[in-house]
Short mmCIF file of C-alpha atoms in Angstrom, two decimals:
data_model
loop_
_atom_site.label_atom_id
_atom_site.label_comp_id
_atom_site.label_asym_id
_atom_site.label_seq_id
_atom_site.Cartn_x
_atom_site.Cartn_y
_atom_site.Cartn_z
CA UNK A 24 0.00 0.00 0.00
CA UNK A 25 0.84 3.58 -0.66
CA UNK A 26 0.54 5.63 2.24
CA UNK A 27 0.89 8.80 -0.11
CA UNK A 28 -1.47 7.86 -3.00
CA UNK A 29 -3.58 5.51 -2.14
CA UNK A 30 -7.56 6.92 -1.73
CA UNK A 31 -7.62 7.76 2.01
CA UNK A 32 -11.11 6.05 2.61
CA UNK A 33 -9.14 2.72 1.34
CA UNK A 34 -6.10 3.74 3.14
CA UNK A 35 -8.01 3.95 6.70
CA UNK A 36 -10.20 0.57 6.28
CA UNK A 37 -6.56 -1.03 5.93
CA UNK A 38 -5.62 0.35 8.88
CA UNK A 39 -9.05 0.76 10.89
CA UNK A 40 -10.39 -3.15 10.42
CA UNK A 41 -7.09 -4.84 11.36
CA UNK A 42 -6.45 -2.55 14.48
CA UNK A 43 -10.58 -3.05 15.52
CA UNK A 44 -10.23 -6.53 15.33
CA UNK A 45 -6.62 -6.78 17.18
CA UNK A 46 -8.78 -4.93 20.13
CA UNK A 47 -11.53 -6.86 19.98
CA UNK A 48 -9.37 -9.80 20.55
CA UNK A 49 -7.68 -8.19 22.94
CA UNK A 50 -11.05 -7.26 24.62
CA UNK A 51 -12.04 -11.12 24.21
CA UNK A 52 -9.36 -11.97 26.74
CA UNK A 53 -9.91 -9.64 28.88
CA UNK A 54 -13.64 -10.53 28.72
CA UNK A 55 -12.98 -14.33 29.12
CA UNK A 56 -10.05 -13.29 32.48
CA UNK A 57 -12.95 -11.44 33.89
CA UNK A 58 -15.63 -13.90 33.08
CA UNK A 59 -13.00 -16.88 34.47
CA UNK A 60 -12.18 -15.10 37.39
CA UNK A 61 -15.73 -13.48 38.24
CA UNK A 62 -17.46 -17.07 37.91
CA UNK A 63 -14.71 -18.85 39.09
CA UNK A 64 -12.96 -16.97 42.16
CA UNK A 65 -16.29 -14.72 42.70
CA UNK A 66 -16.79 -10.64 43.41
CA UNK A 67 -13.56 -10.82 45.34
CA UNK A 68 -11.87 -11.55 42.54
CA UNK A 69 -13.77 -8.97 40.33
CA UNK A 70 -12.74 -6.35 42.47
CA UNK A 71 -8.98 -7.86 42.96
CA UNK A 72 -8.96 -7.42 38.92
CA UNK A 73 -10.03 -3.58 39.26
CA UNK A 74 -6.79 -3.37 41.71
CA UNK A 75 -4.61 -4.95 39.32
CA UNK A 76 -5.42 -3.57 36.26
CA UNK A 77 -3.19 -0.41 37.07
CA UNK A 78 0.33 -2.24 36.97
CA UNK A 79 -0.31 -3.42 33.05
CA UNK A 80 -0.88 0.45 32.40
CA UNK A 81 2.57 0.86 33.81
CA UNK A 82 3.95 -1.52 31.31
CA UNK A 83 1.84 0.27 28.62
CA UNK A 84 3.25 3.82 29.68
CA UNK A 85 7.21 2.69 28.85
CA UNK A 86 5.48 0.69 25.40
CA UNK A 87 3.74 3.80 24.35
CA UNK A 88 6.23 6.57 25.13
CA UNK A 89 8.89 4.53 23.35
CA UNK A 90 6.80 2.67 20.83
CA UNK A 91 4.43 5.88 19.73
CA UNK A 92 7.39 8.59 19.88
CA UNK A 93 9.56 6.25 17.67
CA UNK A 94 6.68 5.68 15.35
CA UNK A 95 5.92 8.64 15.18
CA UNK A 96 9.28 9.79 14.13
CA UNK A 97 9.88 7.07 12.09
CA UNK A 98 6.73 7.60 9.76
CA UNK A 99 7.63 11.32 9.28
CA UNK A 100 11.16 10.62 7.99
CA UNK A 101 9.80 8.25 5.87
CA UNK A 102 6.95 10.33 4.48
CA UNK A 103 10.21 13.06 3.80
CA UNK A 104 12.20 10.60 2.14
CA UNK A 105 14.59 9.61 4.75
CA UNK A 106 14.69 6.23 5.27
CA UNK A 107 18.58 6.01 7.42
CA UNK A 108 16.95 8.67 9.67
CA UNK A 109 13.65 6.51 10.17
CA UNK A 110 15.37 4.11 11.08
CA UNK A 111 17.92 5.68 13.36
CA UNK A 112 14.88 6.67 15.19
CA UNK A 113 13.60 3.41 15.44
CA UNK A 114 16.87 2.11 16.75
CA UNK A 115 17.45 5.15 19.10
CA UNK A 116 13.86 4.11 20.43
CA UNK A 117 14.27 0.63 20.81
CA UNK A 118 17.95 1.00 22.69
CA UNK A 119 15.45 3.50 24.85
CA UNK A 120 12.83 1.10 25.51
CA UNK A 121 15.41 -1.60 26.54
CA UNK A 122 17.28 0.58 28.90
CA UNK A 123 13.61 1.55 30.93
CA UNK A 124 12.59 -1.85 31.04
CA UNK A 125 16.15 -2.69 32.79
CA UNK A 126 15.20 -0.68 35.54
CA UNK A 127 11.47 -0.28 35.90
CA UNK A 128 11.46 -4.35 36.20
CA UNK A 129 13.25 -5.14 39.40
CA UNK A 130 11.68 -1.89 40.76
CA UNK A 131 8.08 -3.66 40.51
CA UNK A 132 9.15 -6.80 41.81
CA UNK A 133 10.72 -5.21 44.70
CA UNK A 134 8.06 -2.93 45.72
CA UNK A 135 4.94 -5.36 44.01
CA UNK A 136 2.81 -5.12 47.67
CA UNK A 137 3.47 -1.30 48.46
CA UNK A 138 2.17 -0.55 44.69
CA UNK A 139 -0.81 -3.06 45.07
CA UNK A 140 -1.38 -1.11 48.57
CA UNK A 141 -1.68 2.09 46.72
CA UNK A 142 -3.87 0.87 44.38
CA UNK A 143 -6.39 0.35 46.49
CA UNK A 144 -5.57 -3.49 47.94
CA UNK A 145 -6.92 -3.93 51.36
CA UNK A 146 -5.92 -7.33 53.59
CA UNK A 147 -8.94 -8.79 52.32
CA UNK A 148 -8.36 -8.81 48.57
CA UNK A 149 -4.18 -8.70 48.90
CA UNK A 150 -3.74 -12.58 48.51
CA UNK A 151 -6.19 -12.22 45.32
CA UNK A 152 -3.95 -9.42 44.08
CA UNK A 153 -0.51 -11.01 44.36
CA UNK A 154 -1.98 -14.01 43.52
CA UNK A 155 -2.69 -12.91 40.27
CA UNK A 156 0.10 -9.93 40.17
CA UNK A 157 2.74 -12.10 40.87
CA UNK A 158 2.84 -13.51 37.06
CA UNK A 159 2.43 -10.48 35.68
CA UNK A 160 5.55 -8.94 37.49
CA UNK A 161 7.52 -12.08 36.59
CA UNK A 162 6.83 -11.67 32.80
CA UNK A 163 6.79 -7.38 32.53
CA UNK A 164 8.95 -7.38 30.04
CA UNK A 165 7.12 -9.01 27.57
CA UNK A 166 3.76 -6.26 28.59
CA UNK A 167 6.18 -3.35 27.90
CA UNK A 168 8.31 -4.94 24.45
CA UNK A 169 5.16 -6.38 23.36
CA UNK A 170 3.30 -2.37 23.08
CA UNK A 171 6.60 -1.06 21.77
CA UNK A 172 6.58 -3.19 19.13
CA UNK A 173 3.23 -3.15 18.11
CA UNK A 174 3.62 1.07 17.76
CA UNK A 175 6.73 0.17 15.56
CA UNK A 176 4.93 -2.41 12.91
CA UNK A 177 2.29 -1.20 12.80
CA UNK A 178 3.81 1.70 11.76
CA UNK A 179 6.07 -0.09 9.32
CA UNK A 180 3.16 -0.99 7.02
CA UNK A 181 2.05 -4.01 8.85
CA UNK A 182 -0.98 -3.82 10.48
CA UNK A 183 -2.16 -7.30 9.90
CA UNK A 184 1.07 -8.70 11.41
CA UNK A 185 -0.10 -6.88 14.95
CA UNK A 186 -3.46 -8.66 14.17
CA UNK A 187 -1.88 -11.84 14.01
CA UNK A 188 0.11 -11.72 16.96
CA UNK A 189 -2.91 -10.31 18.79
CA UNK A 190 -4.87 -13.49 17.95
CA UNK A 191 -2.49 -15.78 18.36
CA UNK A 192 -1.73 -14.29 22.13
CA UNK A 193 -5.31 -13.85 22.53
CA UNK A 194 -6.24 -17.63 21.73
CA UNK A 195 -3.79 -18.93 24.19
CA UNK A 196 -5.38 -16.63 26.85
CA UNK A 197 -8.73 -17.66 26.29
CA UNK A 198 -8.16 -21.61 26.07
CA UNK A 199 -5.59 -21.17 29.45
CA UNK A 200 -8.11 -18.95 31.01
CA UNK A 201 -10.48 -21.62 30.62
CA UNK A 202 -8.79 -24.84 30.96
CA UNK A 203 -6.71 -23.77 33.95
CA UNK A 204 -9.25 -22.16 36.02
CA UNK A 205 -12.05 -24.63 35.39
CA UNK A 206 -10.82 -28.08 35.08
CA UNK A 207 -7.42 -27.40 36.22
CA UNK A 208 -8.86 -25.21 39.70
CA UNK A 209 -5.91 -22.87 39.53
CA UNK A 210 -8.58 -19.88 40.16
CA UNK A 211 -6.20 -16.56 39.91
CA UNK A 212 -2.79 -18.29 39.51
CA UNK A 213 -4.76 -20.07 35.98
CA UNK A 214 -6.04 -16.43 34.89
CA UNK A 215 -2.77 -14.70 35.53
CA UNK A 216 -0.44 -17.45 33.60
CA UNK A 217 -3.07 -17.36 30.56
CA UNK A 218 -2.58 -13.60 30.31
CA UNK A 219 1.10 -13.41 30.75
CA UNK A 220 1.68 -16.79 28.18
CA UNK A 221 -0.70 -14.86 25.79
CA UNK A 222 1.67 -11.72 25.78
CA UNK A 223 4.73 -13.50 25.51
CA UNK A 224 3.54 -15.29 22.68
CA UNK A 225 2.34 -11.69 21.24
CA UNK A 226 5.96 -10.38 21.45
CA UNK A 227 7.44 -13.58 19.53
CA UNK A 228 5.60 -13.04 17.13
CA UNK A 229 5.71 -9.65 16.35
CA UNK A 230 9.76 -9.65 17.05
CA UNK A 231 9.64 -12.51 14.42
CA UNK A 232 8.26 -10.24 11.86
CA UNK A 233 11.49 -7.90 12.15
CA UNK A 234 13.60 -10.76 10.52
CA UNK A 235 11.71 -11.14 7.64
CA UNK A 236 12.06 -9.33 4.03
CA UNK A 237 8.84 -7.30 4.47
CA UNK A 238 10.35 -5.65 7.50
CA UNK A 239 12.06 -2.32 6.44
CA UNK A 240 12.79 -1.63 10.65
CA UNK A 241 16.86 -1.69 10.52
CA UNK A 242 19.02 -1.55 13.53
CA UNK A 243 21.30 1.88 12.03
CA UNK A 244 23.82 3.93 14.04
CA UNK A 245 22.03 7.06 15.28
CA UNK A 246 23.48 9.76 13.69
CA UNK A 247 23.04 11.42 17.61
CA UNK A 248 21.90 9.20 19.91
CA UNK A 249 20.66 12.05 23.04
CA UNK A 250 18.47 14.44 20.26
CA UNK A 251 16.62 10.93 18.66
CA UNK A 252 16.09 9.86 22.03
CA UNK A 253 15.03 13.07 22.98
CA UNK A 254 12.87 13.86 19.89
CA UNK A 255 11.07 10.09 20.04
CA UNK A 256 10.31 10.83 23.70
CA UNK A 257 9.01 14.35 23.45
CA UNK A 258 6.48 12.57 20.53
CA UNK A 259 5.21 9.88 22.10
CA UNK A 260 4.87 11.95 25.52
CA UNK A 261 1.41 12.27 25.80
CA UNK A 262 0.56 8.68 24.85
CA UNK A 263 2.52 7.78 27.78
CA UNK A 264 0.97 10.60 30.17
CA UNK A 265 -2.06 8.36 28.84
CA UNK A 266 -1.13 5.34 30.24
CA UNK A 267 0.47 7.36 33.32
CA UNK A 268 -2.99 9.51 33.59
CA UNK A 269 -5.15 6.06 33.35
CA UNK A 270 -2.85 4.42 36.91
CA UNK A 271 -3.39 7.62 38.71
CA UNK A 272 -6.65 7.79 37.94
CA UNK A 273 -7.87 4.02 38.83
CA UNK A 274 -5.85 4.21 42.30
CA UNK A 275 -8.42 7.34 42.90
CA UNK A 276 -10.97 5.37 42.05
CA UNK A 277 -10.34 2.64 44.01
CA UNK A 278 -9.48 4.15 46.61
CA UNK A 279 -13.08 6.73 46.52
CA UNK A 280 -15.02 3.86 45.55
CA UNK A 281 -13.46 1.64 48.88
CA UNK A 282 -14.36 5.08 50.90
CA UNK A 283 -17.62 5.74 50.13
CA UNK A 284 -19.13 2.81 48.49
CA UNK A 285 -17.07 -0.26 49.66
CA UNK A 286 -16.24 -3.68 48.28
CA UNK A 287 -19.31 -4.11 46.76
CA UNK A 288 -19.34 -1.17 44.46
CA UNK A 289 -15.87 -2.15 43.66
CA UNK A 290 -16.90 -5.13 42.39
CA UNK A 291 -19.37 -3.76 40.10
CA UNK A 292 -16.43 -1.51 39.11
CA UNK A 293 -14.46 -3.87 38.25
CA UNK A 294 -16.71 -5.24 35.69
CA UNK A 295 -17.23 -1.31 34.66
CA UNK A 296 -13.71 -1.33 34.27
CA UNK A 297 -13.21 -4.21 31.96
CA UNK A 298 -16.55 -2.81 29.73
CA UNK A 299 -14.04 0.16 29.59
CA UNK A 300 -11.10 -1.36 28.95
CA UNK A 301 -12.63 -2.91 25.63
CA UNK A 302 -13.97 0.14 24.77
CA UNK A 303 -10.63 1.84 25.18
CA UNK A 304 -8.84 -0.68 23.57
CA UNK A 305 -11.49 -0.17 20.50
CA UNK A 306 -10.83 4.02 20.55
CA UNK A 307 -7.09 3.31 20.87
CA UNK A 308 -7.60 1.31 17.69
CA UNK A 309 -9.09 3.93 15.66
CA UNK A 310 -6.35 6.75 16.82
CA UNK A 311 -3.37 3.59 15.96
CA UNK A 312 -4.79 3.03 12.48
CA UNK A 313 -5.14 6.90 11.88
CA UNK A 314 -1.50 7.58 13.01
CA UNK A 315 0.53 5.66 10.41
CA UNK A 316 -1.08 7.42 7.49
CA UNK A 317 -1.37 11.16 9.18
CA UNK A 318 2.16 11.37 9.90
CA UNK A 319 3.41 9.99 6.56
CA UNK A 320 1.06 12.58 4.97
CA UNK A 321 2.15 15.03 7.21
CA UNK A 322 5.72 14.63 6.29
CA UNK A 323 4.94 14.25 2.95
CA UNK A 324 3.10 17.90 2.79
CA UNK A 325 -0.23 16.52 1.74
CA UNK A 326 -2.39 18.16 4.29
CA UNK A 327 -5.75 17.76 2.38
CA UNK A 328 -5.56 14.02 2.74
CA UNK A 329 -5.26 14.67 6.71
CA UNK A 330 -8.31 16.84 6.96
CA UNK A 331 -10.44 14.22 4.93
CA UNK A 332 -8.92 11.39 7.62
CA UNK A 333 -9.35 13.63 10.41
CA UNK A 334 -13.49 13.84 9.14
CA UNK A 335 -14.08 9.99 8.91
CA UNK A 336 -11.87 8.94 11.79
CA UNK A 337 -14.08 11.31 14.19
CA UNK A 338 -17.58 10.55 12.74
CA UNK A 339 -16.20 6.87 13.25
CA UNK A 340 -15.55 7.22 17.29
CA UNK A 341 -18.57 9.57 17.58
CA UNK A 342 -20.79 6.29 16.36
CA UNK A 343 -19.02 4.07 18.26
CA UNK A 344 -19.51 5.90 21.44
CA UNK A 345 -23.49 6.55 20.87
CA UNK A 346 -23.32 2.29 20.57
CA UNK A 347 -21.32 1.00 23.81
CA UNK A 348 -23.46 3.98 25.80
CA UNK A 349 -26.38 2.84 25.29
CA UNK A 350 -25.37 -1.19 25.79
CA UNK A 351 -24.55 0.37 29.81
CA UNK A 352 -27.24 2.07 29.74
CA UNK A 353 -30.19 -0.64 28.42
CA UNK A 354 -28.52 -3.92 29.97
CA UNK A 355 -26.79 -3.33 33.60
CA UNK A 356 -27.99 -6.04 34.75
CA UNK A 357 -27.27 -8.79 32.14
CA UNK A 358 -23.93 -7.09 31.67
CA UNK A 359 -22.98 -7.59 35.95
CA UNK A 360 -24.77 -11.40 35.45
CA UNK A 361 -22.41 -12.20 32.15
CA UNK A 362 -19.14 -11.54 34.02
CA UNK A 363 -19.96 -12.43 37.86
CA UNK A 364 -21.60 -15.03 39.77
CA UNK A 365 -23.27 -11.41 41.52
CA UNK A 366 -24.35 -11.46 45.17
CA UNK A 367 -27.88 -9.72 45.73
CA UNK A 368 -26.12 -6.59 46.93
CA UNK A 369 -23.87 -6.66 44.17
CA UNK A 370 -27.26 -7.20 41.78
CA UNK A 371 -28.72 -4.39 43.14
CA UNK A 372 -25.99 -1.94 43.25
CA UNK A 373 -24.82 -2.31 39.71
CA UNK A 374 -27.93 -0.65 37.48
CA UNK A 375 -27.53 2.72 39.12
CA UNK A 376 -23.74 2.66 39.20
CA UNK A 377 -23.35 0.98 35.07
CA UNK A 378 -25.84 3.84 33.81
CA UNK A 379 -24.43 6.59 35.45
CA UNK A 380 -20.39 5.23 34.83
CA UNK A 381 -21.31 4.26 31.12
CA UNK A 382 -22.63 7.95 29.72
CA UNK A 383 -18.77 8.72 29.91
CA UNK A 384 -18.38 6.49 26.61
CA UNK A 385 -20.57 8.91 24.71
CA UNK A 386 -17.54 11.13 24.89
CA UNK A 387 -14.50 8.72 25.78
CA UNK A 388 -13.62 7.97 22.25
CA UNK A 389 -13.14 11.32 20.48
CA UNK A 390 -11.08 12.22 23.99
CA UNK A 391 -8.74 9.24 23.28
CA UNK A 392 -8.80 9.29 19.00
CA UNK A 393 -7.87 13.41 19.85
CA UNK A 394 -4.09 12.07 21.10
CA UNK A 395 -3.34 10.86 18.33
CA UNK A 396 -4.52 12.47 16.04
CA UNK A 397 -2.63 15.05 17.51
CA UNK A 398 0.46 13.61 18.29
CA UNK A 399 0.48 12.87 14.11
CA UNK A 400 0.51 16.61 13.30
CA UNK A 401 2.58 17.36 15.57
CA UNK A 402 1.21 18.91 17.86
CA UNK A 403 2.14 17.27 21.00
CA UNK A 404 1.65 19.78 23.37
CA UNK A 405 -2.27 20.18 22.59
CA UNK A 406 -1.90 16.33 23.07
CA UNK A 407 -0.47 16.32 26.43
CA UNK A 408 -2.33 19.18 27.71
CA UNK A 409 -5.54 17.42 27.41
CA UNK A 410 -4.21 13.99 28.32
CA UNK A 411 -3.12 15.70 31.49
CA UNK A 412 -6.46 17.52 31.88
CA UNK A 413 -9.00 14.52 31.43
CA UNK A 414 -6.66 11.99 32.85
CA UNK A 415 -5.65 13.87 36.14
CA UNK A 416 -7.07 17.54 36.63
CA UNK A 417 -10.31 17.58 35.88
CA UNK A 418 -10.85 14.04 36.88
CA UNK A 419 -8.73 14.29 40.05
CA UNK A 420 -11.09 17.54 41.39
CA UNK A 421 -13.94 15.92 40.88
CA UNK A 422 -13.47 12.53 42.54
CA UNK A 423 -12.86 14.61 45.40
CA UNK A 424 -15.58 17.12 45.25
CA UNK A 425 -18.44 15.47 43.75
CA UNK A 426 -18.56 12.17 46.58
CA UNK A 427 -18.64 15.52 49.23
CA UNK A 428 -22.12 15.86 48.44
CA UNK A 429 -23.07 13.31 46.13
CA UNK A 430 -21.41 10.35 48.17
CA UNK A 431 -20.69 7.29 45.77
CA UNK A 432 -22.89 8.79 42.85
CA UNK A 433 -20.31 11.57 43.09
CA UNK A 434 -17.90 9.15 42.08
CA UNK A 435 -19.64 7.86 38.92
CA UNK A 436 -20.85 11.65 37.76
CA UNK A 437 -17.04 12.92 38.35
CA UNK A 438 -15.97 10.58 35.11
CA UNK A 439 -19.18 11.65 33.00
CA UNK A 440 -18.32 15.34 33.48
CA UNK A 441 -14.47 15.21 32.83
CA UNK A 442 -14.99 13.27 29.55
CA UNK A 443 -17.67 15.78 28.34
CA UNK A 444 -15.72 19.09 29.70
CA UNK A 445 -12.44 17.38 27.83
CA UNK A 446 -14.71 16.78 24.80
CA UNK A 447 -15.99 20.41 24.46
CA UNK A 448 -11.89 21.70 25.26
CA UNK A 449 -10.64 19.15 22.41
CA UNK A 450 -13.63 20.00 19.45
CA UNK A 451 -12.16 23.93 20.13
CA UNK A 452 -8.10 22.62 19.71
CA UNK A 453 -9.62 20.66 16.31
CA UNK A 454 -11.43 23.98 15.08
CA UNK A 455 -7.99 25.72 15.82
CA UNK A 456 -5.41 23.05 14.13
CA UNK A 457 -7.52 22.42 11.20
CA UNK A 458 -7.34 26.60 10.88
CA UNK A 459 -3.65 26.11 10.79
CA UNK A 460 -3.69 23.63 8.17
CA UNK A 461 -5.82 25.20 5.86
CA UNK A 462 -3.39 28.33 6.36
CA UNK A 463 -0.36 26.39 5.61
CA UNK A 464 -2.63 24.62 2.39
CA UNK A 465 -3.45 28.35 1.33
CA UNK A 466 0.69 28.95 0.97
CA UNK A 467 1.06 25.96 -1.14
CA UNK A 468 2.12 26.01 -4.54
CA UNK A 469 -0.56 24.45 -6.93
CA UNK A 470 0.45 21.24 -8.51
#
């Protein structure tokens, strides 16, 4: 495919169906963890799973700010012409990504129960937490290579390489998921080893694909090592204050939702969590599959062909958010049933907390699609600024305030109101880049 030439509408069903299916599979297995674990271990487990979930966005922060600011970089350079300096980028990036994993690893392991602690683990749910956390910790690596590398082929013209190592992950997860916690009784020890295996078969496959002939990712001797490092990091920053934005904001949740609502509205959290984890993953997939070809055409000068993407990529996460509202909204209750063998209390807690918690959907996709979009014109301070605002500020403020008054409900209408205040603050940054573009278009010469 031509990145350059190609009709854009083609160009972004390339990208947009392989990265919507890699998340659905990656949803799948998240599903089928929650479904093993909820049916299998019980709400306790549920609600161990909301406590955990933080420590995989830590290996997705190092991924993303390596994987996304070398990708980043990379495409450009190779929509300028410049393949030696896409590629010293993508070897200044992966020497990066190496070097972080070296030390964040032993860090985790070493302090695994005072980071579960701050999470929100209590001595109730700890043994369910490092049960479970314990594998994950043991394999981090592969979490962190695994989203550097999918960034980096993606990137490289391969989206239906990621696909495949998604799926092939993804159906080890779900047949370990249920073979060892079912038959086998391994409860959260079964889970956790079918989700590690599953990303360490991800990353073997997708560091396979670097040794074959359709790879154009070289290792190359950065022409200076300190300004690519520094330029891949400053591009894939706010991807990574993301990731960073998503840990501090779930250890305020948990920790708000244990204060005022307790173990039982956790549990139904939990559950909310993983409904918004797939839905993430599914936004995420949009913004990934609009990168590759916005930054090439950025490079490349062809600014039209980025407006028309940046139309169809946002009337695409608009629809999607109208559609996984409204399933919160309609279905609580055979949502909580599907994932967890639910207590009464935990039955009659979860309508009012799923329809509050899932209006934040409506708006959660353009929110997340907005970063990258961003990040591919450049524009990576907009990016960050409104990463930092939805993911800590705003959000942060109003988990505080709101339960004042409002006590758990609080909780639930703090995320509806950050995603729609960041929503309003990111359609006025769109109106103002697309300005810019059209300016620069305007100075042009016609061809």
């Amino acid at each position: 495919m031509n990145l350059l030439k190609d009709r854009i509408g083609t160009l972004y069903l390339k990208f947009l169906l392989p990265s919507l299916f890699s998340a659905l599979v990656t949803t799948i297995y998240s599903f089928v963890d929650t479904i093993a674990i909820g049916q299998g271990v019980g709400a306790d487990g549920a609600a161990a799973c909301a406590i955990i979930y933080p420590i995989l966005g830590v290996a997705s922060l190092f991924g993303f700010l390596c994987g996304i600011g070398g990708s980043v970089r990379y495409g450009k350079a190779l929509g300028e012409g410049k393949p030696e300096k896409a590629n010293a980028y993508y070897t200044a990036s992966l020497l990066l990504v190496l070097a972080l994993t070296a030390l964040v690893w032993p860090a985790t392991a070493l302090w695994r129960t005072q980071i579960f602690t701050l999470f929100g683990a209590n001595d109730r749910l700890m043994p369910l937490v490092l049960e479970y956390g314990d594998w994950i910790i043991w394999t981090f690596p592969a979490f962190i290579l695994s989203a550097y590398l999918t960034c980096m082929v993606r990137c490289d013209g391969a989206p239906n390489v990621v696909m495949g190592a998604v799926i092939a992950g993804g159906v080890f997860n779900v047949f370990g998921d249920w073979f060892l916690v079912f038959p086998m009784g391994m409860g959260m020890t079964g889970a956790a080893i079918a989700t590690a295996g599953g990303t360490v078969i991800q990353l073997l496959v997708l560091w396979g694909f670097l040794f074959t002939r359709h790879s154009r990712l070289r290792l190359v001797k950065p022409w200076e090592l300190s300004k690519a490092i520094f330029k891949a990091v400053t591009a894939g920053f706010s991807a990574s204050v993301l990731e960073f934005a998503f840990i501090v904001l779930t250890c305020i949740l948990n920790n708000q939702i244990m204060r005022y609502g307790g173990e039982v509205a956790l549990s139904v959290f939990g559950v909310v969590l993983s409904c918004s984890g797939m839905f993430q993953h599914i936004y995420t997939g949009v913004g990934q599959a609009v990168q590759p070809i916005a930054v090439t055409n950025y490079g490349a000068g062809q600014l039209r062909r980025i407006i028309s993407l940046r139309r169809v990529s946002q009337w695409t996460v608009a629809a999607m958010g109208i559609l996984f509202m409204l399933t919160g909204v309609l279905f609580p209750t055979q949502i909580i049933r599907f994932f967890v063998d639910a207590t009464p209390e935990v039955l009659e807690a979860a309508p009012g907390i799923m329809r509050i918690y899932f209006l934040s959907f409506l708006f959660m996709g353009v929110n997340i699609w907005a970063v990258f979009y961003f990040q591919s014109i450049m524009q990576t301070t907009i990016s960050t600024v409104l990463t930092v605002l939805r993911g800590v500020v705003i959000s942060a403020l109003l988990l505080y305030l709101l339960p004042l008054w409002m006590g758990i409900n609080g909780v639930w209408w703090a995320m509806v109101l950050t995603e729609a205040l960041v929503t309003g603050i990111t359609l006025v940054c769109i109106g103002y880049t697309s300005r810019i573009l059209r300016q620069k278009m305007a100075k042009m010469p016609i061809q």
